[in-house]
mmCIF file with all atom_site columns, C-alpha atoms and ligand atoms in Angstrom:
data_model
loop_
_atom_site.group_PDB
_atom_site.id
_atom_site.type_symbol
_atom_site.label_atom_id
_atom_site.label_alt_id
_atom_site.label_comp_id
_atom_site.label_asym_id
_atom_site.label_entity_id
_atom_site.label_seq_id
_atom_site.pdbx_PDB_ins_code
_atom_site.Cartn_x
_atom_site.Cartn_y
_atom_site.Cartn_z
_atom_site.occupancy
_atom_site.B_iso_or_equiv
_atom_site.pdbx_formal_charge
_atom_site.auth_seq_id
_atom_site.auth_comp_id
_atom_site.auth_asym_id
_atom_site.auth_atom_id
_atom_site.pdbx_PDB_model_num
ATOM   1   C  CA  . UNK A 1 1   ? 167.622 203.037 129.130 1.00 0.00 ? 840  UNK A CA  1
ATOM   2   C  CA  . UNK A 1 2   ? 164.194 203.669 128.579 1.00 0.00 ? 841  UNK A CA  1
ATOM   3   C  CA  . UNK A 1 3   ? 162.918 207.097 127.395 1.00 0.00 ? 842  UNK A CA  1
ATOM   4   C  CA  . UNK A 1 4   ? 161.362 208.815 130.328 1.00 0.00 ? 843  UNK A CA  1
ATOM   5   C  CA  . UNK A 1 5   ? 158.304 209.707 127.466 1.00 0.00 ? 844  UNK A CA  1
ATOM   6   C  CA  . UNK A 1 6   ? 157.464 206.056 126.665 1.00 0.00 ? 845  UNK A CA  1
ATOM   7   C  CA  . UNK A 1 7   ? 154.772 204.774 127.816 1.00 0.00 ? 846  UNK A CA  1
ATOM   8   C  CA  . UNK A 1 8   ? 155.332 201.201 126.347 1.00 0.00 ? 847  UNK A CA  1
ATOM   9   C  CA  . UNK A 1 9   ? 157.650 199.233 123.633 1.00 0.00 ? 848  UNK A CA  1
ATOM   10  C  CA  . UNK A 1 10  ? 155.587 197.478 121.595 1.00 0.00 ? 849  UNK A CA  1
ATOM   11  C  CA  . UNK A 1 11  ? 158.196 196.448 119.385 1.00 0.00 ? 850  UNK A CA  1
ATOM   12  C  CA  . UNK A 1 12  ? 161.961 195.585 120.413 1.00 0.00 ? 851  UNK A CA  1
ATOM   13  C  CA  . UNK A 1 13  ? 165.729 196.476 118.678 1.00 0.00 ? 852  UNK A CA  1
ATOM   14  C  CA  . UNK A 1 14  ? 165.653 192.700 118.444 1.00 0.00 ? 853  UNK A CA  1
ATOM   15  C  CA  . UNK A 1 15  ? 161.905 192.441 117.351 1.00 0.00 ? 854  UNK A CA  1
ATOM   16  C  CA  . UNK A 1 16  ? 162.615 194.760 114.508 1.00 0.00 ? 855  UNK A CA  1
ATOM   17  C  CA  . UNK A 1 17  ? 166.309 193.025 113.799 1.00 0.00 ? 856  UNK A CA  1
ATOM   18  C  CA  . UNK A 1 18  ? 164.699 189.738 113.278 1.00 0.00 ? 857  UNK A CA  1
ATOM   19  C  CA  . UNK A 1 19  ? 161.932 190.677 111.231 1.00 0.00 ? 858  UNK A CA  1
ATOM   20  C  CA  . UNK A 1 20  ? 164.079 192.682 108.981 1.00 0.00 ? 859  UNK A CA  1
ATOM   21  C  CA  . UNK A 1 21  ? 166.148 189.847 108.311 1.00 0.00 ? 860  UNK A CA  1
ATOM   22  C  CA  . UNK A 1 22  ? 163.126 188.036 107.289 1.00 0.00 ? 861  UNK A CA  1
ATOM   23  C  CA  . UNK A 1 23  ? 162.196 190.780 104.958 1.00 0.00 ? 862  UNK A CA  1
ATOM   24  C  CA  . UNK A 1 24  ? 165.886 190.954 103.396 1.00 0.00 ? 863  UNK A CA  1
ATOM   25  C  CA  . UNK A 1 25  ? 165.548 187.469 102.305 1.00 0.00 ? 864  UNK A CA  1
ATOM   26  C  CA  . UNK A 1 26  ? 161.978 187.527 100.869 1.00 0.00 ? 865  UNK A CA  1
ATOM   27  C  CA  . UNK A 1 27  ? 162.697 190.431 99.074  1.00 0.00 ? 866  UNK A CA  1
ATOM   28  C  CA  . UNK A 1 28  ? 166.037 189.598 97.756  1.00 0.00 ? 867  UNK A CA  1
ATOM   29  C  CA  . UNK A 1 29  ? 164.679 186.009 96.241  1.00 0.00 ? 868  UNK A CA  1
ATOM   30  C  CA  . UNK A 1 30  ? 162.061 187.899 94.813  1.00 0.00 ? 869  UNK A CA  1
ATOM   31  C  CA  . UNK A 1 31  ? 163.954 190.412 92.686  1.00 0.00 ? 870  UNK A CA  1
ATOM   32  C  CA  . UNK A 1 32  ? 166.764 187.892 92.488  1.00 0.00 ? 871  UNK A CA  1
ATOM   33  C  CA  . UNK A 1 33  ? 168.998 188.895 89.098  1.00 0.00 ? 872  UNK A CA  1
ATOM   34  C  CA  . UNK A 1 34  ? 166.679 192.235 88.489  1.00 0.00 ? 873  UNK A CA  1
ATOM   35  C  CA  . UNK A 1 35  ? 167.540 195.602 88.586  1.00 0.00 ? 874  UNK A CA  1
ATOM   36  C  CA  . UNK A 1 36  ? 165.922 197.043 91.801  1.00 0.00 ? 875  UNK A CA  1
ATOM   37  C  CA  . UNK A 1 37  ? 165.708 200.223 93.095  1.00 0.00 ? 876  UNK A CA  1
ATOM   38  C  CA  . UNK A 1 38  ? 164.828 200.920 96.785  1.00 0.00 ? 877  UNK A CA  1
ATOM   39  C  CA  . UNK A 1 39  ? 162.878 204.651 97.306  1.00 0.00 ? 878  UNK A CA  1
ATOM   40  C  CA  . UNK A 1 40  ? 163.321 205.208 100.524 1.00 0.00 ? 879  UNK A CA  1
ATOM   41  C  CA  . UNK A 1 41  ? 160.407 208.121 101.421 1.00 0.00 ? 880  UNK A CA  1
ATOM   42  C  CA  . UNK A 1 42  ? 161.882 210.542 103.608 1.00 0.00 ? 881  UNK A CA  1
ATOM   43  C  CA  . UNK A 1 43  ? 162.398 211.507 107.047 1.00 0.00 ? 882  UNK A CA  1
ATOM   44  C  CA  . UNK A 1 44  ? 160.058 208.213 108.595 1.00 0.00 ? 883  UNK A CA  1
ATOM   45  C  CA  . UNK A 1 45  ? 162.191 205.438 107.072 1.00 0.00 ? 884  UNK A CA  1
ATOM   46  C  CA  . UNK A 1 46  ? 165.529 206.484 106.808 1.00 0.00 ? 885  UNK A CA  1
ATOM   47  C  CA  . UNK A 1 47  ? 166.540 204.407 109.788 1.00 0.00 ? 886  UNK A CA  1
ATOM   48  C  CA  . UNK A 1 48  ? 163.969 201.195 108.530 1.00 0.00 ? 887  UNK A CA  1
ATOM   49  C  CA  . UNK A 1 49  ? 166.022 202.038 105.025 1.00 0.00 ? 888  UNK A CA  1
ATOM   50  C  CA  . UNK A 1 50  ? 169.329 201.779 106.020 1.00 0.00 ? 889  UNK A CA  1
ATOM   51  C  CA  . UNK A 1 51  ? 168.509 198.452 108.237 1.00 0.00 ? 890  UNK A CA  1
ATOM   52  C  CA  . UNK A 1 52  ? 166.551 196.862 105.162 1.00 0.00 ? 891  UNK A CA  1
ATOM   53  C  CA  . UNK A 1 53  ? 168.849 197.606 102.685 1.00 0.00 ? 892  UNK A CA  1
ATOM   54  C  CA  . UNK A 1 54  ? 171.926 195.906 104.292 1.00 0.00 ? 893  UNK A CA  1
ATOM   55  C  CA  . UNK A 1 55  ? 169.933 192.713 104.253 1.00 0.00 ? 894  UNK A CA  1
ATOM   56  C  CA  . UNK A 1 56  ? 169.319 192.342 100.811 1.00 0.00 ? 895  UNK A CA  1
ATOM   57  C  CA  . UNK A 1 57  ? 172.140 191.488 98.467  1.00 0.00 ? 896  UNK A CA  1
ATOM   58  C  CA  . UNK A 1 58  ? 170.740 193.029 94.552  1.00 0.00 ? 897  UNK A CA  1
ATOM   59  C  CA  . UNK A 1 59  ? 170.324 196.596 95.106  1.00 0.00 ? 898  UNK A CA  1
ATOM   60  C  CA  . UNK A 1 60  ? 171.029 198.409 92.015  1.00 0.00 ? 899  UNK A CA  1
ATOM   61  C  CA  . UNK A 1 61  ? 170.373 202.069 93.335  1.00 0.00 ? 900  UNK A CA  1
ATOM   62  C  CA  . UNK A 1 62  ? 168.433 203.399 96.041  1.00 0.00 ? 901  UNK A CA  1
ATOM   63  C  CA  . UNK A 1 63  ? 166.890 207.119 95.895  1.00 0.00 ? 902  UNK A CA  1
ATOM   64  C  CA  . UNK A 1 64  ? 165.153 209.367 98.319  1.00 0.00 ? 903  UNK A CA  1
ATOM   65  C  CA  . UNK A 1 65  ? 161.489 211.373 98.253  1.00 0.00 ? 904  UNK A CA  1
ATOM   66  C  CA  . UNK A 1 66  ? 160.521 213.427 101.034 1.00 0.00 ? 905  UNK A CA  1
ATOM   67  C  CA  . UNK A 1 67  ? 156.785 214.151 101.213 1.00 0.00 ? 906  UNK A CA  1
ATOM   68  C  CA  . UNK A 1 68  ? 154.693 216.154 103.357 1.00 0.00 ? 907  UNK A CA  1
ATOM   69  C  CA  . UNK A 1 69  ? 153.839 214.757 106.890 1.00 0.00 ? 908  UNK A CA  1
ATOM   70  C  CA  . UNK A 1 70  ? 152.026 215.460 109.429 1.00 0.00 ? 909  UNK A CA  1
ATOM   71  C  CA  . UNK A 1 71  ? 153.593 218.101 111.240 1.00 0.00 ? 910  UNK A CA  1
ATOM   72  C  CA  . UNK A 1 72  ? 152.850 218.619 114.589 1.00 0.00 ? 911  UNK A CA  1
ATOM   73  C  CA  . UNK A 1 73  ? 149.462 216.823 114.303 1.00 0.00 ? 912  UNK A CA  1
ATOM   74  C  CA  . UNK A 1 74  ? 149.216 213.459 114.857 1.00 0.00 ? 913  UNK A CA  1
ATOM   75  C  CA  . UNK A 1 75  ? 146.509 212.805 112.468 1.00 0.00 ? 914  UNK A CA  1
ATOM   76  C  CA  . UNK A 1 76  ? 147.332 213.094 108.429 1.00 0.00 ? 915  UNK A CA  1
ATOM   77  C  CA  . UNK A 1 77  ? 146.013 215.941 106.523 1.00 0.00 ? 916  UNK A CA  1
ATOM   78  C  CA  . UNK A 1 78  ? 144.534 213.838 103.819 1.00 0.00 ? 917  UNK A CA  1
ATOM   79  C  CA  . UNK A 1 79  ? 147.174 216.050 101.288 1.00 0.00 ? 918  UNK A CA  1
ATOM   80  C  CA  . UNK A 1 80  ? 150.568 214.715 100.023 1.00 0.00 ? 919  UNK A CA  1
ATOM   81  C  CA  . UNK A 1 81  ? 152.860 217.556 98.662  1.00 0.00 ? 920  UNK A CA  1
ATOM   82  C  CA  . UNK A 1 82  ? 155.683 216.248 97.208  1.00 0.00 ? 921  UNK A CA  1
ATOM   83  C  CA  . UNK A 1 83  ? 158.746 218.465 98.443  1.00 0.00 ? 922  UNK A CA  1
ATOM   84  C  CA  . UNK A 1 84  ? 161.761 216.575 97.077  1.00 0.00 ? 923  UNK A CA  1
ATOM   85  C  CA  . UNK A 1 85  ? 161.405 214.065 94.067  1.00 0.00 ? 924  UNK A CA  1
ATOM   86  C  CA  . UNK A 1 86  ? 163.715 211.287 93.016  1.00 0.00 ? 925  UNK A CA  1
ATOM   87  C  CA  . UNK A 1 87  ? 166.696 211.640 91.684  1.00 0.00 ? 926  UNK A CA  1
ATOM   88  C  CA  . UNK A 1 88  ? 166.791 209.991 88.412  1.00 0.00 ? 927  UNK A CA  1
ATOM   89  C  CA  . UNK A 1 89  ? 164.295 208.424 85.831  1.00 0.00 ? 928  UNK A CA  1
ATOM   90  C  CA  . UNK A 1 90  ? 162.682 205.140 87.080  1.00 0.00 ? 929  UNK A CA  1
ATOM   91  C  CA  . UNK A 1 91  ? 161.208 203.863 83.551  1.00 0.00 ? 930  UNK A CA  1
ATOM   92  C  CA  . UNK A 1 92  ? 161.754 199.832 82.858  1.00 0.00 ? 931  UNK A CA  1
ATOM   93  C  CA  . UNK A 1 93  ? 163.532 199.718 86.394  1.00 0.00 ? 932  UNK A CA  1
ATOM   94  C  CA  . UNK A 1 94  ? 162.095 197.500 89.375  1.00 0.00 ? 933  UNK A CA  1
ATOM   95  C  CA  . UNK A 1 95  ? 160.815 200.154 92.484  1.00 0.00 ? 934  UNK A CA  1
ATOM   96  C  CA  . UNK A 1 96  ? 160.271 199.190 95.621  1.00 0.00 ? 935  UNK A CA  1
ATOM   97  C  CA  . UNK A 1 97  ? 158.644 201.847 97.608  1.00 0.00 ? 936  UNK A CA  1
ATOM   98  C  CA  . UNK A 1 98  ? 160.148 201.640 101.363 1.00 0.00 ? 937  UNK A CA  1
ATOM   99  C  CA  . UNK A 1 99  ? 157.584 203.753 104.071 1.00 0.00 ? 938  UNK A CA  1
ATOM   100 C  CA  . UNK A 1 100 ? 157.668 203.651 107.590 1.00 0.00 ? 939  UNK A CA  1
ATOM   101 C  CA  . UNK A 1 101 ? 153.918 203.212 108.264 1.00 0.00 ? 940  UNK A CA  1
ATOM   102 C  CA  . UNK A 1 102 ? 150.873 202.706 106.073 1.00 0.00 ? 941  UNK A CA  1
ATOM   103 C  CA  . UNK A 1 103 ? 148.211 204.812 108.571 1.00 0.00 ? 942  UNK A CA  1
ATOM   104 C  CA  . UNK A 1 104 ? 145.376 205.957 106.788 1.00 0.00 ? 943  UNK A CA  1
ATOM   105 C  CA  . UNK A 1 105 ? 147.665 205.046 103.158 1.00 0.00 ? 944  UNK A CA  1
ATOM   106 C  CA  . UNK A 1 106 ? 146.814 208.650 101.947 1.00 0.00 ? 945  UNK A CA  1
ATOM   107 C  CA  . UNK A 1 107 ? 151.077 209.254 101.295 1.00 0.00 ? 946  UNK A CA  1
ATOM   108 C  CA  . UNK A 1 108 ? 151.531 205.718 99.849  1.00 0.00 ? 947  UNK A CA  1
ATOM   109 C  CA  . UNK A 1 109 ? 148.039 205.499 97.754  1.00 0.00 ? 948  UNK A CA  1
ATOM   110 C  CA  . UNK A 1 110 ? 149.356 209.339 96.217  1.00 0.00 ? 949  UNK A CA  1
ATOM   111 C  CA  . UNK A 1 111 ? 152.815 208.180 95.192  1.00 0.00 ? 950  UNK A CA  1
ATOM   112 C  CA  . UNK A 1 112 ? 152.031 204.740 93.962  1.00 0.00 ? 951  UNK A CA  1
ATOM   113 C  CA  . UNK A 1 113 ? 149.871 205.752 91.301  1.00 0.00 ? 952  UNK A CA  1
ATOM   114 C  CA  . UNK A 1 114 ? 152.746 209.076 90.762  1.00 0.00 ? 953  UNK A CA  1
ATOM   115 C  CA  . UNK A 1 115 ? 155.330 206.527 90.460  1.00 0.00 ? 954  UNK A CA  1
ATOM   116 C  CA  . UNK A 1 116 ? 153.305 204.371 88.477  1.00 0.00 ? 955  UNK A CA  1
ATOM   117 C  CA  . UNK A 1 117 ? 153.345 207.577 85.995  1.00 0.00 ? 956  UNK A CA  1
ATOM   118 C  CA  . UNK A 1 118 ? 157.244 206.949 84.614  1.00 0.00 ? 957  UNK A CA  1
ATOM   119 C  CA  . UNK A 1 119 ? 156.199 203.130 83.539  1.00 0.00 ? 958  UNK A CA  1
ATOM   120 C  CA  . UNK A 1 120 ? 158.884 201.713 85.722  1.00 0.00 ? 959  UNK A CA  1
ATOM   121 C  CA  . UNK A 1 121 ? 158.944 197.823 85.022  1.00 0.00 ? 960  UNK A CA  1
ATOM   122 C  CA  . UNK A 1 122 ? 157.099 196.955 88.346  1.00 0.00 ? 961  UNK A CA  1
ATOM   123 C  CA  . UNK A 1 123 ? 156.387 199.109 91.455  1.00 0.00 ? 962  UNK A CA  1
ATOM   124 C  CA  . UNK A 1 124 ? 155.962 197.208 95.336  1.00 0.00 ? 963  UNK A CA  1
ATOM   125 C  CA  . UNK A 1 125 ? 156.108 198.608 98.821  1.00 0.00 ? 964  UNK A CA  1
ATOM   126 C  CA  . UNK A 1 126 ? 157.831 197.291 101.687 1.00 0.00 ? 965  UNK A CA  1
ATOM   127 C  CA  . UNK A 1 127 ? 156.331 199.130 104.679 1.00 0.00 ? 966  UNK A CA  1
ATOM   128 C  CA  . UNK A 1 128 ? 158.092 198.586 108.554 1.00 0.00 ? 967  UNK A CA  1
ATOM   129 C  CA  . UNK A 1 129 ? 154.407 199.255 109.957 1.00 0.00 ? 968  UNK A CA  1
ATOM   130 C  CA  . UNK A 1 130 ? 150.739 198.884 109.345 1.00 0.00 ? 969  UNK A CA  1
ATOM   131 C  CA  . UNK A 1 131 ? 147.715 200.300 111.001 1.00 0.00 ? 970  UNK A CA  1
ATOM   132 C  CA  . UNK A 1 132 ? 145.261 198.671 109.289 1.00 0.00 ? 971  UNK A CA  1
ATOM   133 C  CA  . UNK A 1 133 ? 142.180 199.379 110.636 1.00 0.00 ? 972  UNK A CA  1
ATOM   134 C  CA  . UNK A 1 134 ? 143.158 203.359 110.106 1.00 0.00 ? 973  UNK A CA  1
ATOM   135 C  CA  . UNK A 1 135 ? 142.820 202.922 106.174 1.00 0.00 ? 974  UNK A CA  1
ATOM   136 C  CA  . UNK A 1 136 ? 140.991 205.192 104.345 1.00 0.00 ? 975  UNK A CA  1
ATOM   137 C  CA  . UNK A 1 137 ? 142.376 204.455 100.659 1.00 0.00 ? 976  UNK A CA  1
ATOM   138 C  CA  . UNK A 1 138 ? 142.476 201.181 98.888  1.00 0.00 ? 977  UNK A CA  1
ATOM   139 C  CA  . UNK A 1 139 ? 146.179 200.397 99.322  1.00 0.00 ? 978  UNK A CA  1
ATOM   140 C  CA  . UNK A 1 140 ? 148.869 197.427 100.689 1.00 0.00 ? 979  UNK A CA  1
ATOM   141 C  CA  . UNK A 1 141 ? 151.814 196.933 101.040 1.00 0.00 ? 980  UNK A CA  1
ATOM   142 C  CA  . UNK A 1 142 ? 153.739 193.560 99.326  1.00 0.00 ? 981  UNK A CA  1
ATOM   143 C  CA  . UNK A 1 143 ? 156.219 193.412 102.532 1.00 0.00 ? 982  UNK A CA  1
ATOM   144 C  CA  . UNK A 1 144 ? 154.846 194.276 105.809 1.00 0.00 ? 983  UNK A CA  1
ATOM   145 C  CA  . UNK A 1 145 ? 156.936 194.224 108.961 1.00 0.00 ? 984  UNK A CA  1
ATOM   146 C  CA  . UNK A 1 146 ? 154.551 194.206 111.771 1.00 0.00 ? 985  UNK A CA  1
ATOM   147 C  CA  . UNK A 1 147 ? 151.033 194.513 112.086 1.00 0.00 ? 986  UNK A CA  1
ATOM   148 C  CA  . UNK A 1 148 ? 150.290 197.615 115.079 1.00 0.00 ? 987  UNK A CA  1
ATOM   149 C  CA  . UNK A 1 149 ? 147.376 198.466 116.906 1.00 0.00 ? 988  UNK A CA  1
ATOM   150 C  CA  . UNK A 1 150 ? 144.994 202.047 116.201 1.00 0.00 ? 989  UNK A CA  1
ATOM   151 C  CA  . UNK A 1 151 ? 148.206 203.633 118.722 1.00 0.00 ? 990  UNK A CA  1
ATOM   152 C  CA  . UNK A 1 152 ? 150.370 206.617 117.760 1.00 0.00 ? 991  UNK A CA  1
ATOM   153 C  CA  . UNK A 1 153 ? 153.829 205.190 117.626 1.00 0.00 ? 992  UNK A CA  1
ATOM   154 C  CA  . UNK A 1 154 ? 156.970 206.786 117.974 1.00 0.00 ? 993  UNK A CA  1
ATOM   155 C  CA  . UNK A 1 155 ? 161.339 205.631 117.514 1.00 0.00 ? 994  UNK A CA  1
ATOM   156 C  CA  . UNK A 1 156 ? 163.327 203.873 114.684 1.00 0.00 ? 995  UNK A CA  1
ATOM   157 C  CA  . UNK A 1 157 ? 162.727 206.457 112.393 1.00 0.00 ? 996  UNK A CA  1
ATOM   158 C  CA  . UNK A 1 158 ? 159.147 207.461 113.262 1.00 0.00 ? 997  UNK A CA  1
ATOM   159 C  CA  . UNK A 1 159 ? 158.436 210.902 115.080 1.00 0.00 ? 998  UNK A CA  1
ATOM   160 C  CA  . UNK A 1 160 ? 156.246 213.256 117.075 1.00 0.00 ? 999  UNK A CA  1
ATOM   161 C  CA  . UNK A 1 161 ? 156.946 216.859 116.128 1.00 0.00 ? 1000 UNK A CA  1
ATOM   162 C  CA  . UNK A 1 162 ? 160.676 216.155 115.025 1.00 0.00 ? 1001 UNK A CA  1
ATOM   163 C  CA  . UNK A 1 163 ? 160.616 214.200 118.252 1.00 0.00 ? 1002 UNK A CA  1
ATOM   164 C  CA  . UNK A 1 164 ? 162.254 210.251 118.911 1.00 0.00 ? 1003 UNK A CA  1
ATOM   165 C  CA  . UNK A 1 165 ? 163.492 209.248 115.808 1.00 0.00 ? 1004 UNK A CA  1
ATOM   166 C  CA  . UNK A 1 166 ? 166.269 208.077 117.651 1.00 0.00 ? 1005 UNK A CA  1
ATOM   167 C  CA  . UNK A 1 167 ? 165.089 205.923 119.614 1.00 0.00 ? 1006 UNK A CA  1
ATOM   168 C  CA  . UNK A 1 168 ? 166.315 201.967 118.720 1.00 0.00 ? 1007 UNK A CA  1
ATOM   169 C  CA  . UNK A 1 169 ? 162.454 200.373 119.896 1.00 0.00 ? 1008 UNK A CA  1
ATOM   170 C  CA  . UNK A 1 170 ? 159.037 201.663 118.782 1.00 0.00 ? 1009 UNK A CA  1
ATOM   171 C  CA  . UNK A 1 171 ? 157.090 203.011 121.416 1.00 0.00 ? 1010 UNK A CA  1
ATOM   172 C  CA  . UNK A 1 172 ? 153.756 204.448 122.648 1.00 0.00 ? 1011 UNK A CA  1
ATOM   173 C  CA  . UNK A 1 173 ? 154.143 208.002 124.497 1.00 0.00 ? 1012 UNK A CA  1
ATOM   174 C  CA  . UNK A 1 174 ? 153.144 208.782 127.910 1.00 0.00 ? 1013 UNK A CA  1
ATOM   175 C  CA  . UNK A 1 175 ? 149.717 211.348 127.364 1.00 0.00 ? 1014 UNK A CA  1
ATOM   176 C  CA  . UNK A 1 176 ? 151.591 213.942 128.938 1.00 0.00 ? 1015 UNK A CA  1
ATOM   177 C  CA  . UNK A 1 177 ? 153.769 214.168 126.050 1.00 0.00 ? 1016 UNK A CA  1
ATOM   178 C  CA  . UNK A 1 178 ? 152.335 215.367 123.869 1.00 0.00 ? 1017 UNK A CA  1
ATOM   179 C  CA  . UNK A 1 179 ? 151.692 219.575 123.874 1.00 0.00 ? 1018 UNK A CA  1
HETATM 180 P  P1  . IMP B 2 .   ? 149.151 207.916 105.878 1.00 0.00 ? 1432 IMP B P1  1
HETATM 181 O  O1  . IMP B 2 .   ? 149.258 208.782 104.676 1.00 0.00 ? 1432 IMP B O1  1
HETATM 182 O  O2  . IMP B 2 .   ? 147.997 208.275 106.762 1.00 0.00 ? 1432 IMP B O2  1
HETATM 183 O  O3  . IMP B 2 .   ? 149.203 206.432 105.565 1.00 0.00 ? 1432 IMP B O3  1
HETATM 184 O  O4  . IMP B 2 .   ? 150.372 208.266 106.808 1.00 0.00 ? 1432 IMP B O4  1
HETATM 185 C  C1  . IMP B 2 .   ? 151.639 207.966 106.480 1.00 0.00 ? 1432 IMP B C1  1
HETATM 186 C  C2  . IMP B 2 .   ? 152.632 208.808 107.245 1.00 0.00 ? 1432 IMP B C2  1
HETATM 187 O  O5  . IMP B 2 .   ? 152.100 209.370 108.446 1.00 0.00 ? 1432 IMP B O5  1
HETATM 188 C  C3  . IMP B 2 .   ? 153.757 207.919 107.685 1.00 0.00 ? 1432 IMP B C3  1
HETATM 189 O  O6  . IMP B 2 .   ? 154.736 207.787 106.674 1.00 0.00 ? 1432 IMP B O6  1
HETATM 190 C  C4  . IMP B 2 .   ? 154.252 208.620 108.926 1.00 0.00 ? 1432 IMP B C4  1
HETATM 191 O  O7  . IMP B 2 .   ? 155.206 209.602 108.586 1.00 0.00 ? 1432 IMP B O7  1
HETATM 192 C  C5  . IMP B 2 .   ? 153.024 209.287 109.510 1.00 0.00 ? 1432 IMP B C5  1
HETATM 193 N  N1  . IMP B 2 .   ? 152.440 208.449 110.604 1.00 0.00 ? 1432 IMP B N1  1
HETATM 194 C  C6  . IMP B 2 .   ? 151.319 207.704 110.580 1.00 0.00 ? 1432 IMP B C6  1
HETATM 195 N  N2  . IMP B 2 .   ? 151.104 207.064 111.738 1.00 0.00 ? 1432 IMP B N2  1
HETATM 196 C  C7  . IMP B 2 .   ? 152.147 207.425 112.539 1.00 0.00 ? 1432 IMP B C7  1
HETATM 197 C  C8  . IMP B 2 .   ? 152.523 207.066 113.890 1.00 0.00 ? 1432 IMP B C8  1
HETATM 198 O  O8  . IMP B 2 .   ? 151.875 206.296 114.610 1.00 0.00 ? 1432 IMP B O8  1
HETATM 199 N  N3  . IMP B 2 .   ? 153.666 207.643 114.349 1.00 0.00 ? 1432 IMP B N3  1
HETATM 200 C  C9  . IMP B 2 .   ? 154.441 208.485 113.610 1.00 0.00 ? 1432 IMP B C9  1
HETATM 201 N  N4  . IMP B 2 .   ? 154.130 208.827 112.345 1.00 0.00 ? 1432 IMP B N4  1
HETATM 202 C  C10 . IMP B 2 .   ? 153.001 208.305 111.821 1.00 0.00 ? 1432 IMP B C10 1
HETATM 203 MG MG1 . MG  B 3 .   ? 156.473 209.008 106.490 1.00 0.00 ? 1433 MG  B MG1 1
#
């Protein structure tokens, strides 16, 4: 059943299952016999994390970051705090970054180049979504999932004030949900 808050599904369960298996296999023939480590960035892509990761079949380790967001805003504040870092060092290991959404690529632009810091062998992001015409820094992603319209989006992972992760489809709220 639909949420009664969603406006629209842009993307399907099986939109997102399909294209994730596409991902898996890219990824995995890339970094095929190397020693990769996912860094799944906390809360958005925990769901998009656990999905990606069970496609791939040469993941050495996979640690979690969890950066500032947006709160209850739905635009970014143009800061990145870092409020948990990883768990262990990253040097001569292969990172790939995995976000939920590259918006405005403030977050990922930050911890690239923070990452990039502890030398790690090679550093690449796999991003779910992309709002590209939202960018404001100079960054993309090496696996993209779906390209999305300028809309706030919501499910899989992906929230409004704490709000929808839940859901199994992204969607686009109804106006009068958001307060
Ligand atoms: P950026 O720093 O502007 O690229 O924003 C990245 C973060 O903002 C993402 O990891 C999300 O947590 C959040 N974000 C951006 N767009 C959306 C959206 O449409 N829905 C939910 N969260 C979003
Ligand atoms: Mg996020």
């Amino acid at each position: 059943m639909i949420n009664p808050n969603i406006q629209e599904i842009i993307l399907t369960e099986e939109d997102i299952k399909e294209r994730i298996k596409i991902l898996g296999k890219l990824i995995s023939e890339e970094y095929k016999g190397k020693d990769l480590i996912l860094v799944s960035i906390l809360k958005g892509s925990f769901i998009f994390s656990a999905d990606l990761i069970r496609s791939l079949d040469n993941v050495s380790a996979i640690d979690f970051m969890v950066v500032s967001s947006y709160g209850a805003d739905t635009k970014t504040s143009g800061k990145v705090k870092i409020i948990k870092d990883l768990a262990f060092p990253i040097e001569n290991r292969h990172i790939l970054i995995v976000d939920d959404i590259i918006d405005s690529g403030t977050t990922l632009h930050y911890l690239k180049s923070f990452l990039k810091s502890r030398n790690p062998a090679s550093i690449k992001i796999a991003t779910l979504l992309d709002k590209p015409t939202r960018r404001k820094e100079k960054i993309e992603a090496d696996y993209v999932g779906f390209v999305i319209p300028d809309k706030f989006v919501v499910g899989y992972g992906l929230d409004y004030d704490e709000k929808y992760r839940e859901l199994p489809y992204i969607g686009v709220l109804k106006p009068e949900a958001y307060n």
